[in-house]
XYZ file of C-alpha atoms in Angstrom:
262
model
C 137.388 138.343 143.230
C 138.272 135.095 142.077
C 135.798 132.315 141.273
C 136.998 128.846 143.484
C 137.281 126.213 140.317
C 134.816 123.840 141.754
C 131.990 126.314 142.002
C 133.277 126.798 137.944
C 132.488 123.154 137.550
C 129.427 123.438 139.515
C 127.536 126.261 137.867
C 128.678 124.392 134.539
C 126.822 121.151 135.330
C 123.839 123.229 136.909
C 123.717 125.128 133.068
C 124.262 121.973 131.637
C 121.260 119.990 133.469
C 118.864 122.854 132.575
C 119.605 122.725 129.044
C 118.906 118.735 128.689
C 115.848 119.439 130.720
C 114.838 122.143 128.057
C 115.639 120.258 125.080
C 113.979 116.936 126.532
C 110.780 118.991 127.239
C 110.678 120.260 123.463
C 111.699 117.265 122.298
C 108.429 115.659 124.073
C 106.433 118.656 123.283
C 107.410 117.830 118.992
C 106.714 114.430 119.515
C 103.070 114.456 120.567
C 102.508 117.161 117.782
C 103.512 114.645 115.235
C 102.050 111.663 116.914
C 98.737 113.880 116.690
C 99.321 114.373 112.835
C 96.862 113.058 110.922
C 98.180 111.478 107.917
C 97.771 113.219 104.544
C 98.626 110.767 102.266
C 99.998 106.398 101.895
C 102.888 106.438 99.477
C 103.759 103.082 97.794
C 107.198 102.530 96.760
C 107.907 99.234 94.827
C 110.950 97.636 94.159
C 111.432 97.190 90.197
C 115.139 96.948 89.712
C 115.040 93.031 89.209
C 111.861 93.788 86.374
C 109.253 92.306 88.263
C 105.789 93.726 87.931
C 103.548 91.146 89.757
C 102.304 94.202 92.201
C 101.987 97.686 91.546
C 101.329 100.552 93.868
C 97.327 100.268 93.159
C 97.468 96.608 94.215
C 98.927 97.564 97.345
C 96.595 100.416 98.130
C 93.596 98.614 97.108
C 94.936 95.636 99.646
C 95.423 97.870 102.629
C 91.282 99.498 101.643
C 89.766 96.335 101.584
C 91.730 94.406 104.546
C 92.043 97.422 107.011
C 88.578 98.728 109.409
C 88.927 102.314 108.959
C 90.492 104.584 106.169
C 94.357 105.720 106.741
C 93.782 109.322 105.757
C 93.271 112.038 108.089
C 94.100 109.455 110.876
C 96.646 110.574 113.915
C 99.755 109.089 113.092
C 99.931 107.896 116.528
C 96.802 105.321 115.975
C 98.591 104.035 112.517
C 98.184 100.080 112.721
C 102.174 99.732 110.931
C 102.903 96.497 111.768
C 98.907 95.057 111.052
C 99.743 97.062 107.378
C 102.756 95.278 107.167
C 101.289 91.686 107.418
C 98.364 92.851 105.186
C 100.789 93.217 101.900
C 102.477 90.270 102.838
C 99.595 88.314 102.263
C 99.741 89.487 98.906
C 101.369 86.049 96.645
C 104.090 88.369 94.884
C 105.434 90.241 98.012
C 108.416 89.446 99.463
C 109.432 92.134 101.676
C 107.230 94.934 103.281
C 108.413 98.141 105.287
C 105.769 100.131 106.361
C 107.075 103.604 108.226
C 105.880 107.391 108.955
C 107.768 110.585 108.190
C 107.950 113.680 109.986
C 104.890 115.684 107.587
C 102.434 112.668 108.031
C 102.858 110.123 105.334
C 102.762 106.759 105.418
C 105.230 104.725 103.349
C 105.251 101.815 102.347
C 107.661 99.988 100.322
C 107.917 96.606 99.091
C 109.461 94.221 97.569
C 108.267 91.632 94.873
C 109.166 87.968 95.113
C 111.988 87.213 92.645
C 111.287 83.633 90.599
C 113.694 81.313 89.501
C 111.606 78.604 87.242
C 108.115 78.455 86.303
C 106.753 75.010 86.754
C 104.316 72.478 85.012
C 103.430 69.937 86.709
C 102.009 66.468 85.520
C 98.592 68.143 85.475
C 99.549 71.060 83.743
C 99.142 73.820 86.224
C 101.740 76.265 86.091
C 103.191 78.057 89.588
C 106.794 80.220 89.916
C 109.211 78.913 92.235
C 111.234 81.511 93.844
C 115.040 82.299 95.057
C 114.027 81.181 98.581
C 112.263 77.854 97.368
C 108.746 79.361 97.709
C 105.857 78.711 95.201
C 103.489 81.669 94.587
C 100.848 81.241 91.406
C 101.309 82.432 87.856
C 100.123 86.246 87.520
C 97.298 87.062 85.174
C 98.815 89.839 82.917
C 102.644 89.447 83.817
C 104.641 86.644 82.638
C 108.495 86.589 83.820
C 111.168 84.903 81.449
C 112.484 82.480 83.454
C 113.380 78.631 83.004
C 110.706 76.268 82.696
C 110.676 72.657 84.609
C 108.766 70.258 83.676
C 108.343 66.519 83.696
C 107.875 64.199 86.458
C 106.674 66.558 88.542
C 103.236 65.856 91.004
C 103.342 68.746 93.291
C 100.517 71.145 93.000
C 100.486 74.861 94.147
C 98.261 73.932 97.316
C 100.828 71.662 98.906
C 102.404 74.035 101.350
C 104.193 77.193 100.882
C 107.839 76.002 100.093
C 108.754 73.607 97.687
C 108.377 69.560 99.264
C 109.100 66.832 96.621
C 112.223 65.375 95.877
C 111.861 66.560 92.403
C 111.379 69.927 92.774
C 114.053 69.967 95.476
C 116.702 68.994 93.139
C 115.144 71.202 90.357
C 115.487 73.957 92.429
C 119.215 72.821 93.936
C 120.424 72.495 90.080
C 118.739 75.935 88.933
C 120.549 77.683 91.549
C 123.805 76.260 90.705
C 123.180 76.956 87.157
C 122.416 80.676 88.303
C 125.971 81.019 89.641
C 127.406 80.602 86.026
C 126.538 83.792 83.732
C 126.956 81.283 81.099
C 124.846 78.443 82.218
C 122.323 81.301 83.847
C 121.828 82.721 79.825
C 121.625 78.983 78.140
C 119.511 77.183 80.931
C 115.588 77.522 79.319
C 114.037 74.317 79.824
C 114.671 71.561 82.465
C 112.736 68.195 82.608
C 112.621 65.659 85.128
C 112.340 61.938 84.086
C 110.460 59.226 85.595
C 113.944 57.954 86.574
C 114.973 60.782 88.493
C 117.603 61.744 85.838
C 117.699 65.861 84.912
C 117.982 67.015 81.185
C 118.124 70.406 80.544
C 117.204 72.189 77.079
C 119.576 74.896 75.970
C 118.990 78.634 74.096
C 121.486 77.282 71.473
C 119.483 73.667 70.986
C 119.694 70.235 71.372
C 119.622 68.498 74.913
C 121.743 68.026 77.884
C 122.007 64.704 79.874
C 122.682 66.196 83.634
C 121.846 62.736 85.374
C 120.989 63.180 88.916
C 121.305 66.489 90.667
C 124.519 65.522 92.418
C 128.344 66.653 91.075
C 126.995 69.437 89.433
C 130.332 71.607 89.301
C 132.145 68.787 87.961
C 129.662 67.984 85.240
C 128.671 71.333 84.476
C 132.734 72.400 84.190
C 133.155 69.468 81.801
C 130.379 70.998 79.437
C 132.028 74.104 80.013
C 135.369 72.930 78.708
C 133.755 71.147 75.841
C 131.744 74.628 74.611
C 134.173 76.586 74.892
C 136.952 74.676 73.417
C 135.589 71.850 71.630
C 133.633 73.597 70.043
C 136.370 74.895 67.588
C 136.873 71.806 65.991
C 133.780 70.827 65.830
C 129.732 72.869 66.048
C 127.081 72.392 68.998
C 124.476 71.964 65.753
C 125.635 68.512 64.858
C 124.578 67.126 68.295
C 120.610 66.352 69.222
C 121.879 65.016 72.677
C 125.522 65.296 74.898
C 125.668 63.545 77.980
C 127.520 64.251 81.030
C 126.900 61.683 83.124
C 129.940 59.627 82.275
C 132.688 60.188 84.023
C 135.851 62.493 82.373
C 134.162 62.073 79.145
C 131.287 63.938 77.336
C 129.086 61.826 74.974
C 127.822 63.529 72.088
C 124.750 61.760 70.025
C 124.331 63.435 66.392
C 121.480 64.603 64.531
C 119.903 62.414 62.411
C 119.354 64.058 58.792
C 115.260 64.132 59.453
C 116.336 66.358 62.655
């Protein structure tokens, strides 16, 4: 006897709908057994590839303890506060990023990221604070110390005034730093920059001497000129003569040489 081809069909979608409903039911059955695991264990994973060790996974662990009501441990995974642990390591200074997720055999990870500095700054009243890739300030770590440029000068701003940077002075610190950053030439020399009382940016090489920038404003031009001039001039002549070379004349460089006492 011969089957009609729409009862084929038929029977086909009938075997078909009983299978989802299976697999659904499972499916919900698995997923209340792991939202009922408890959690055997927080794993910290830090992000260390840029050298930064303002926060290790002790830090964080110690964090989530003291902030948090109840212990993690043994807890059902279904109770786990993530996005609550998520805002507590952010209130760490030095953390950037935070991910907080659970796996299928009840651990907790969480995995963060450290705030990446740019320039350390001094202010007028000596207190030191990092200034970071996104224009935040975050303090000066106790035991860590990243090599990065120092600014100093003419600078009021404390630490305490806001989150992200707000002077003028710091603005165009942190425009010209950034520029300088695009340059793996400029990004190896660049260790000191100072801002005068005029507004005017000088900037202290690794190879010596000091660089008249002038305000933070045709920066490619400027910076290309002083490109031109080390890498070319430079054969006629050596960067150790000069004490000071200017840039803030236009298509010219002026070079000031060192004094014999220098």
């Amino acid at each position: 006897m011969r089957v009609p081809v729409k009862m084929i069909r038929l029977l086909r979608g009938v075997a078909l709908a009983a299978l989802t409903v299976c697999l659904l039911a499972l499916t919900g059955r698995q997923v209340k057994k792991q939202d009922d695991m408890p959690c055997n264990a927080v794993l910290v994973g830090i992000d260390t590839d840029n050298g930064m060790a303002f926060i290790d996974s002790a830090d964080v662990l110690k964090l989530l303890e003291n902030t948090l009501a109840d212990s993690l441990l043994n807890r059902p995974l279904h109770s786990i506060p993530v996005a609550e642990m998520e805002a507590v390591v952010l209130s760490s200074p030095y953390a950037d990023q935070a991910d907080v997720y659970l796996d299928a055999v009840g651990n907790i990870h969480v995995d963060v990221v450290q705030k990446q500095p740019v320039a350390r700054i001094i202010n007028k009243n000596g207190v030191h604070y990092y200034m970071d890739e996104k224009a935040n300030k975050f303090p000066v770590h106790p035991t860590f110390t990243c090599r990065v440029p120092v600014v100093t000068g003419n600078i009021s701003e404390s630490l305490s005034e806001g989150d992200t940077i707000q002077s003028a002075e710091l603005k165009n610190a942190y425009e010209i730093i950034m520029y300088m950053n695009t340059s793996d030439l400029w990004k190896a020399q660049l260790e000191q920059l100072q801002v005068r009382g005029d507004g005017v940016f000088e900037f202290v090489p690794k190879i010596g001497g000091t660089v008249v920038l002038g305000k933070a404003e045709d920066l490619e031009s400027k910076l290309d000129k002083l490109e031109l001039f080390y890498r070319e001039g430079l054969n006629y002549t050596d960067w150790d003569r000069y004490s000071r070379i200017d840039l803030t004349y236009r298509d010219q460089i002026v070079c000031t040489k060192k004094q014999a006492w220098e």
